[in-house]
PDB file of C-alpha atoms and ligand atoms in Angstrom:
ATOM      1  CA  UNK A   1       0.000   0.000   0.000  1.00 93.00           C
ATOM      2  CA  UNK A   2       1.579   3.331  -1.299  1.00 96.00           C
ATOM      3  CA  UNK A   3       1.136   6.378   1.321  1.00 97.00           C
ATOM      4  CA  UNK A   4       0.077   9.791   0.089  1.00 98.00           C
ATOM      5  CA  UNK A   5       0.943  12.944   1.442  1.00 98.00           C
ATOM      6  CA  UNK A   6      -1.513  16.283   0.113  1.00 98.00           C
ATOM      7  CA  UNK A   7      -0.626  19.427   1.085  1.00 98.00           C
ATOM      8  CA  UNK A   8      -3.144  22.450   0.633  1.00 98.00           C
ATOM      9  CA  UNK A   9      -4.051  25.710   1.729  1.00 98.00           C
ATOM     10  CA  UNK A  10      -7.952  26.333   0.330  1.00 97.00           C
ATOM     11  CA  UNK A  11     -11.041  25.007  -0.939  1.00 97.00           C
ATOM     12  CA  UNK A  12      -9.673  21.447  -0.705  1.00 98.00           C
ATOM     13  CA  UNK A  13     -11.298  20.052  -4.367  1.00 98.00           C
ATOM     14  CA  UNK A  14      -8.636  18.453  -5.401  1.00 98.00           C
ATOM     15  CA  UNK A  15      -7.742  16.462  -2.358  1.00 98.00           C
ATOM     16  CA  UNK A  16     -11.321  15.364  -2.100  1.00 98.00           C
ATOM     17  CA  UNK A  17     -10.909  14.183  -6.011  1.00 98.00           C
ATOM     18  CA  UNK A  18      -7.960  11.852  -4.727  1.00 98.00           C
ATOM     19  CA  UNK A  19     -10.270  10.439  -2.037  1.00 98.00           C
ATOM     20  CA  UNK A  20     -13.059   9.580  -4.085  1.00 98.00           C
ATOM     21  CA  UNK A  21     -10.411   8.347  -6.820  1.00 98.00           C
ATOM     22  CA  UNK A  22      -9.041   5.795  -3.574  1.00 98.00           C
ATOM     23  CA  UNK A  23     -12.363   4.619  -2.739  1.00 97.00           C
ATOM     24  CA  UNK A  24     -13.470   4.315  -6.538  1.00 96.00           C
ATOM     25  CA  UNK A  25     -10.104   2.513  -7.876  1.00 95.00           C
ATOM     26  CA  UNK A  26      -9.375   5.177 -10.184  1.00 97.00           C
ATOM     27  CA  UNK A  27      -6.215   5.139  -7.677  1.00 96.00           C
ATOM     28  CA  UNK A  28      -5.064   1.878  -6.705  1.00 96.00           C
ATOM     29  CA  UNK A  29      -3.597   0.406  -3.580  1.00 93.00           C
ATOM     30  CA  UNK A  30      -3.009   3.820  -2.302  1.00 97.00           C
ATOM     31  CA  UNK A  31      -4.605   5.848   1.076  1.00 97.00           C
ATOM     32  CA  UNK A  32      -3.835   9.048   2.296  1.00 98.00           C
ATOM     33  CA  UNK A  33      -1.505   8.871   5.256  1.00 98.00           C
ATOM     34  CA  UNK A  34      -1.793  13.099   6.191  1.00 98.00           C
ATOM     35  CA  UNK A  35      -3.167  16.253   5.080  1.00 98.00           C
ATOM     36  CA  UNK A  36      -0.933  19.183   5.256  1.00 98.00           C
ATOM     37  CA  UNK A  37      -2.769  22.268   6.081  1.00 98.00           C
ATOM     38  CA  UNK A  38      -0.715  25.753   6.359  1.00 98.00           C
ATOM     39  CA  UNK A  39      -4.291  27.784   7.123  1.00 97.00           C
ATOM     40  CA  UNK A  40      -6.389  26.889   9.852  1.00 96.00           C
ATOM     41  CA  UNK A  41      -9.614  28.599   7.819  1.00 97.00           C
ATOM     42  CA  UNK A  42      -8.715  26.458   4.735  1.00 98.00           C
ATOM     43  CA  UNK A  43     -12.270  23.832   3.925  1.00 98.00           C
ATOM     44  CA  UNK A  44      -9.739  21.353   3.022  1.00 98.00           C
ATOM     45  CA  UNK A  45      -9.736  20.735   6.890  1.00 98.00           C
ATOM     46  CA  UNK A  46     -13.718  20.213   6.665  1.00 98.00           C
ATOM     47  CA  UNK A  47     -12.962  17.429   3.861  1.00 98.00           C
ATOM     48  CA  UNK A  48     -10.235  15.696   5.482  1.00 98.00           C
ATOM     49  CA  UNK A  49     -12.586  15.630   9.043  1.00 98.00           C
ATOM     50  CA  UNK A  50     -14.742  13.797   6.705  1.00 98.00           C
ATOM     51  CA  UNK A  51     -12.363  10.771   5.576  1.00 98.00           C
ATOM     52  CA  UNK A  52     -10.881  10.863   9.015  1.00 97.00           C
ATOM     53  CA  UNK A  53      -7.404  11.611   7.923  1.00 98.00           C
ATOM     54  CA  UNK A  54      -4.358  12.514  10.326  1.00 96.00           C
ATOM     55  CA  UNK A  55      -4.434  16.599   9.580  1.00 98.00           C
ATOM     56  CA  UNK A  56      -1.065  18.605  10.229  1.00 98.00           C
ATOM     57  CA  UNK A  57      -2.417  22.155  10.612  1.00 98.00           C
ATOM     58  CA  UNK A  58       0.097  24.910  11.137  1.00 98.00           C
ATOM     59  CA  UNK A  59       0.367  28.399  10.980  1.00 97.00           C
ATOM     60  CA  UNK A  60       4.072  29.559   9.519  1.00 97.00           C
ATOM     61  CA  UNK A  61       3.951  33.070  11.820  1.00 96.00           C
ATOM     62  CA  UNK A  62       4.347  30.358  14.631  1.00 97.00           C
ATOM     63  CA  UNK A  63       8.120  29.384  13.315  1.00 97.00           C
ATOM     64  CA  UNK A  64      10.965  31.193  13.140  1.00 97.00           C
ATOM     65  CA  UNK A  65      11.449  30.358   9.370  1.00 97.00           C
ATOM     66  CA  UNK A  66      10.730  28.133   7.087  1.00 97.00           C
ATOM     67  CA  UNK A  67      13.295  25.774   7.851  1.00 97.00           C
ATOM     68  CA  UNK A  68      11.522  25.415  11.260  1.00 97.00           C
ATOM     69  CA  UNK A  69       8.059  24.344   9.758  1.00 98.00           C
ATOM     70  CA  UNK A  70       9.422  22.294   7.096  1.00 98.00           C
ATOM     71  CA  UNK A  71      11.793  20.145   8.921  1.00 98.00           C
ATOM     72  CA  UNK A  72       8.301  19.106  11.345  1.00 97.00           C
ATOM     73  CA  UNK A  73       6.691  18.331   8.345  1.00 98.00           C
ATOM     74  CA  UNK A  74       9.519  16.314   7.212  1.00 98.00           C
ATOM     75  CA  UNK A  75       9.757  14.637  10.229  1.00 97.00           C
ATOM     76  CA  UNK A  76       6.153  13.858  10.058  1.00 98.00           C
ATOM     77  CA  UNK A  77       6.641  12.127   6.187  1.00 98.00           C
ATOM     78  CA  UNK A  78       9.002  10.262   7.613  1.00 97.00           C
ATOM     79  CA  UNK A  79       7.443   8.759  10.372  1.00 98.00           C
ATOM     80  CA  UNK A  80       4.366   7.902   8.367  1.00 98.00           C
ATOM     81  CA  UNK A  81       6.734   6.536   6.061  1.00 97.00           C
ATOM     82  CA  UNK A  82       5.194   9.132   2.922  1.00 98.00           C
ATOM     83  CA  UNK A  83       5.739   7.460  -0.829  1.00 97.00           C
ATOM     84  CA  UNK A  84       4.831  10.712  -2.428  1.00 98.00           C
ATOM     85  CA  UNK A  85       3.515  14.766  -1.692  1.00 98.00           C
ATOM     86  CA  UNK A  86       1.356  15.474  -3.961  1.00 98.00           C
ATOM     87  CA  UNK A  87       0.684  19.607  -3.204  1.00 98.00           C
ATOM     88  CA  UNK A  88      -3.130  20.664  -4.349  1.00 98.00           C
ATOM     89  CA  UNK A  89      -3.501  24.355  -4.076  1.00 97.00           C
ATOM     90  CA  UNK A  90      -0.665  24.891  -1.706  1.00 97.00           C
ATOM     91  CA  UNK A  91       0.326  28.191  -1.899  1.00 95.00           C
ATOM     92  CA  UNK A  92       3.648  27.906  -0.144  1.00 96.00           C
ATOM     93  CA  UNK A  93       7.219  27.261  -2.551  1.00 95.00           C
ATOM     94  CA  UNK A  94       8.660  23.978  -0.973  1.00 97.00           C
ATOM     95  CA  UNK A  95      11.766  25.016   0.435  1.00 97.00           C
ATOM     96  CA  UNK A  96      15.306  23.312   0.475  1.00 96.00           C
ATOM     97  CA  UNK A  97      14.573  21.811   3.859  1.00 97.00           C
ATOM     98  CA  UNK A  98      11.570  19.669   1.835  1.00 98.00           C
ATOM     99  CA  UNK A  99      13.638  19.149  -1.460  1.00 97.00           C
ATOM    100  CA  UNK A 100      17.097  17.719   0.047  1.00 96.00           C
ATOM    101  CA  UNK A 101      15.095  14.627   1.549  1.00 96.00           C
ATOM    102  CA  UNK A 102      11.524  14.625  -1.249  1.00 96.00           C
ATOM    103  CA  UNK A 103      12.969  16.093  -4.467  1.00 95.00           C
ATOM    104  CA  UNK A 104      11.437  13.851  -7.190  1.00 96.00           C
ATOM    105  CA  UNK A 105       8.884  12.444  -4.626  1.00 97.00           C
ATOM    106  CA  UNK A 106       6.693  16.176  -4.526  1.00 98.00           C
ATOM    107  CA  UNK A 107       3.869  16.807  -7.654  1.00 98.00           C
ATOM    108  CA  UNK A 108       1.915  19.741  -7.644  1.00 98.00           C
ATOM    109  CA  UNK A 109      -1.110  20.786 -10.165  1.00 98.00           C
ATOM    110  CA  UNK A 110      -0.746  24.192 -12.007  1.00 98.00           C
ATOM    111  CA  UNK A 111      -3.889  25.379 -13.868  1.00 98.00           C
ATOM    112  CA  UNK A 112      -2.528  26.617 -16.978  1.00 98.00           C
ATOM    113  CA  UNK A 113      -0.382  24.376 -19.822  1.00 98.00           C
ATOM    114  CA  UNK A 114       3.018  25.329 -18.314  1.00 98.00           C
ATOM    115  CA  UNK A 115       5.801  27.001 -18.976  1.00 98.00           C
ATOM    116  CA  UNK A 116       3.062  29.522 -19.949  1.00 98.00           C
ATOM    117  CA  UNK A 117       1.077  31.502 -17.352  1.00 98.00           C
ATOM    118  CA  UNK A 118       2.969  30.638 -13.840  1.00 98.00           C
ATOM    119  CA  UNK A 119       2.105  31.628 -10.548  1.00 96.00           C
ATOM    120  CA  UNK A 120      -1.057  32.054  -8.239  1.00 95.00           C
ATOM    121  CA  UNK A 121      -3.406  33.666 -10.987  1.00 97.00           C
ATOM    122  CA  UNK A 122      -2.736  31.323 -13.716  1.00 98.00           C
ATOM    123  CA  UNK A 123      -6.635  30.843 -15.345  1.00 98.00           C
ATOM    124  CA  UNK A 124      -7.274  34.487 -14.524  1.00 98.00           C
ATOM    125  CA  UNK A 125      -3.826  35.676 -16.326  1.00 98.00           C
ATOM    126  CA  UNK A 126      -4.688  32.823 -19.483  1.00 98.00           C
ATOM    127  CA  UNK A 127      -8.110  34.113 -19.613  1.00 98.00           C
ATOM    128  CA  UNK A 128      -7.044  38.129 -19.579  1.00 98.00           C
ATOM    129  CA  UNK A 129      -4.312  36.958 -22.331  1.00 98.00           C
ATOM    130  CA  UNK A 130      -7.064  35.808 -24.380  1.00 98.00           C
ATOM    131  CA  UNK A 131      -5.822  32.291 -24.931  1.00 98.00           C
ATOM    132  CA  UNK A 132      -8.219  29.703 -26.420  1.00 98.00           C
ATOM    133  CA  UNK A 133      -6.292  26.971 -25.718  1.00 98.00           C
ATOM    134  CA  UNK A 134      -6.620  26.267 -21.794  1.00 98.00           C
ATOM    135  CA  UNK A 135      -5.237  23.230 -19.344  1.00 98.00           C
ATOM    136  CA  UNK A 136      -3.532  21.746 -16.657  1.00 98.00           C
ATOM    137  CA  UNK A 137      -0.472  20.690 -15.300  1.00 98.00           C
ATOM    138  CA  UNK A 138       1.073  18.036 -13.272  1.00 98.00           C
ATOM    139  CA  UNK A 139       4.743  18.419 -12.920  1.00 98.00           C
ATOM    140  CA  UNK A 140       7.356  17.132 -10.525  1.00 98.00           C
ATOM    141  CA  UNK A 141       9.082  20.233  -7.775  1.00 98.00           C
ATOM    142  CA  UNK A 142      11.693  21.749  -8.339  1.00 96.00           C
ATOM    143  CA  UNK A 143      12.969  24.608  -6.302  1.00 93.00           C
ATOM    144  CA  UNK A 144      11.114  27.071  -9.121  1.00 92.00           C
ATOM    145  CA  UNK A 145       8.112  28.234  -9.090  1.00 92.00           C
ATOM    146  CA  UNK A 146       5.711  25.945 -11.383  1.00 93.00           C
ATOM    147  CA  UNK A 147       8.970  24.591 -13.406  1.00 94.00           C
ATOM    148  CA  UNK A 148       9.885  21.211 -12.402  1.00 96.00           C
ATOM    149  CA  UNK A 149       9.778  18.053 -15.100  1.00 97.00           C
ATOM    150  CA  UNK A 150       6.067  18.144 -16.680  1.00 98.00           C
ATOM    151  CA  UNK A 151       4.324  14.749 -15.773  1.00 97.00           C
ATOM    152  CA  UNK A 152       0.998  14.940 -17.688  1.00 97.00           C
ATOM    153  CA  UNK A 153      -0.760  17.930 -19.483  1.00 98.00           C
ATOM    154  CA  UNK A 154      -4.687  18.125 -20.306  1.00 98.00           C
ATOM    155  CA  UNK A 155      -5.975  20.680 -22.541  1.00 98.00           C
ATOM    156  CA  UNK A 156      -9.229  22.290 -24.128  1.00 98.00           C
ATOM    157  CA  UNK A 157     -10.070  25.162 -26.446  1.00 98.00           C
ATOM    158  CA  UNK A 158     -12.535  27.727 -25.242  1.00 98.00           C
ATOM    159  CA  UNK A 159     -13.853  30.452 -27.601  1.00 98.00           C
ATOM    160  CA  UNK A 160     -16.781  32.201 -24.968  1.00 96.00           C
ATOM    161  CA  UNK A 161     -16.425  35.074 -23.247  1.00 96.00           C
ATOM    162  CA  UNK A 162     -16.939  34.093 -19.514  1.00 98.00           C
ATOM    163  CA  UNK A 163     -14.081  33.481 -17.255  1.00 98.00           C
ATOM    164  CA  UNK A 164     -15.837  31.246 -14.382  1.00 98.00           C
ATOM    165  CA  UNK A 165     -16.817  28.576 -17.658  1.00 98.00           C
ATOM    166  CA  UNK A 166     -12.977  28.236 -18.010  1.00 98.00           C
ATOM    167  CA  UNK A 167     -12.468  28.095 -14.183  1.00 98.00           C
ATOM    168  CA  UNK A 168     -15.236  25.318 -13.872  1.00 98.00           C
ATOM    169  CA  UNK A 169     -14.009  23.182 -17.144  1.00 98.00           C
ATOM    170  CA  UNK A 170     -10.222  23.863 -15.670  1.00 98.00           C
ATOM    171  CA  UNK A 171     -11.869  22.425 -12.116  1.00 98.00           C
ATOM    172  CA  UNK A 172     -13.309  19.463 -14.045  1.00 98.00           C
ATOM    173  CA  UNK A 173     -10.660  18.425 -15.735  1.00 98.00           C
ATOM    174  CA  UNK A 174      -7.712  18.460 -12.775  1.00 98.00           C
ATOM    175  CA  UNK A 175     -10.150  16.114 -10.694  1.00 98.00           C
ATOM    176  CA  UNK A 176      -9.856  13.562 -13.737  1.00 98.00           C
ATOM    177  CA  UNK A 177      -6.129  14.133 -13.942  1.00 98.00           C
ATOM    178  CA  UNK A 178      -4.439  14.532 -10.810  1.00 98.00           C
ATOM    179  CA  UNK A 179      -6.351  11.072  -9.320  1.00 98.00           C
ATOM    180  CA  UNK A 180      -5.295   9.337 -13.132  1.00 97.00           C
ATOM    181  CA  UNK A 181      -1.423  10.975 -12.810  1.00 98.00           C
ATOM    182  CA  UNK A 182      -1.008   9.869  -9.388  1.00 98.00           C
ATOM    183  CA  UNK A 183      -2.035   6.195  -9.931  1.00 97.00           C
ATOM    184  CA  UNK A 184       0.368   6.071 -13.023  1.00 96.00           C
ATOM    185  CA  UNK A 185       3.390   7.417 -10.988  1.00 96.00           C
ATOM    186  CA  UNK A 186       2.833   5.047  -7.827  1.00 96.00           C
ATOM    187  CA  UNK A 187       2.438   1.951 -10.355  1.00 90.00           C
ATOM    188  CA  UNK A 188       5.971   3.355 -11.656  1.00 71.00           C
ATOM    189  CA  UNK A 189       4.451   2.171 -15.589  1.00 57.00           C
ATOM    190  CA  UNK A 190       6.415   3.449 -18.476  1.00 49.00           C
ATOM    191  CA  UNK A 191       5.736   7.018 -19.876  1.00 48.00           C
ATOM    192  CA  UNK A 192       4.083   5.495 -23.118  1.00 54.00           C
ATOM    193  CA  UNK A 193       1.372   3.857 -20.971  1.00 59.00           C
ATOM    194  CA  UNK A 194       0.051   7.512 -19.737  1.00 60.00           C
ATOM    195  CA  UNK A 195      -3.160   8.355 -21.795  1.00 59.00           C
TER     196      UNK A 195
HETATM  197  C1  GRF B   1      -6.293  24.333  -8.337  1.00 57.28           C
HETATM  198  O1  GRF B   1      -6.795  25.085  -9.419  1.00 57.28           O
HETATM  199  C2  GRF B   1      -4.857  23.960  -8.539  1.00 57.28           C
HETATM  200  O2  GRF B   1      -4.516  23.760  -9.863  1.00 57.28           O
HETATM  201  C3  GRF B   1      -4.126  25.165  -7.996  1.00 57.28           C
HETATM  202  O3  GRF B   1      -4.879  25.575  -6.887  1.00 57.28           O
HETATM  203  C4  GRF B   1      -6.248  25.183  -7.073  1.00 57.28           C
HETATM  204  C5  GRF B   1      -6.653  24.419  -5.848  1.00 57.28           C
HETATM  205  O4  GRF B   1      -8.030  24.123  -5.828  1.00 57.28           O
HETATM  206  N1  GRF B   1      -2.757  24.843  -7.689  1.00 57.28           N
HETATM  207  P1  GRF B   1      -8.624  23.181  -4.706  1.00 57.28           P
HETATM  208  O5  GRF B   1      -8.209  23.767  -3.353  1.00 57.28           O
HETATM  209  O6  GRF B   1      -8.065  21.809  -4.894  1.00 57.28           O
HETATM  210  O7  GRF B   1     -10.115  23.216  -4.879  1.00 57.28           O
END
């Protein structure tokens, strides 16, 4: 059985798409071992309460750096013996303290097809660009913003004129992907078998 790790700060979507994934076998022989949390407002808490999963809430103004907070966390991936961190709308850059001991064992989901349209507004800044060519991104962590090794991609072209269609087709199709990209890395299968 492989052990997840999520980490998020918000609305918590995305983590609850892994869940239902687990329990529907979209992800295979896989549970979620902890939910990192880094705001104690964040509904992701509400979910996890739900599924009864081990929740690591913290506030960063408690540490004296990030070093501090991240070396706790470590500790606690450790001891729950994590197989892979898979960040969903964490809005924190994983620090060196993370990297040195999880490099290549951290994915996060971006909501634009990276390299373009990086960082915390990505639909929002694809949307205002007038792209009609929209997607998502799973990619591996790299200490970069949103430009580690690209693990999947998903795309769809949008000609309308309203920005909260593109946020709700963008929604829709990173709850298919992240559950299908995360069953394809812990089976380790060869890149051609990704589809
Ligand atoms: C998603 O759009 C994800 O791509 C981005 O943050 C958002 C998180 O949404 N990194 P949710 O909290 O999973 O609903």
């Amino acid at each position: 059985m492989k052990k997840l790790a999520i980490f998020a700060s918000g609305n918590g979507s995305n983590y609850e798409a892994i869940e239902k994934a687990i329990l529907n076998g979209t992800i295979q022989n896989a549970c979620v071992s902890l939910v990192v949390v880094d705001n104690q407002d964040a509904f992701v808490i509400e979910r996890a309460k739900k599924y009864n999963r081990t929740t690591f809430i913290f506030n960063p103004k408690d540490y004296p750096n990030k070093e501090a907070y991240e070396k706790e966390i470590e500790n606690l991936l450790f001891k729950l013996d994590i197989n892979l961190v898979c960040l969903a709308g964490y809005m924190r850059i994983i620090g060196k303290t993370l990297l040195d001991k999880y490099e290549g064992k951290i994915i996060n989901i971006h909501p634009s097809l990276l390299p373009s349209f990086k960082g915390a507004h990505a639909i929002k800044d694809a949307f205002m660009y007038g792209v009609k060519v929209f997607g998502v991104t799973i990619h591996y962590v790299s200490s970069e913003l949103d430009s580690g090794k690209i693990i999947s991609q998903a795309s769809f072209s949008y000609y309308g004129h309203k920005l909260d269609e593109v946020e709700k087709k963008i929604h829709e199709i990173e709850h298919e992907l992240y559950p299908k990209t995360i069953n394809y890395l812990l089976g380790e299968k060869d890149n051609e078998s990704f589809n």
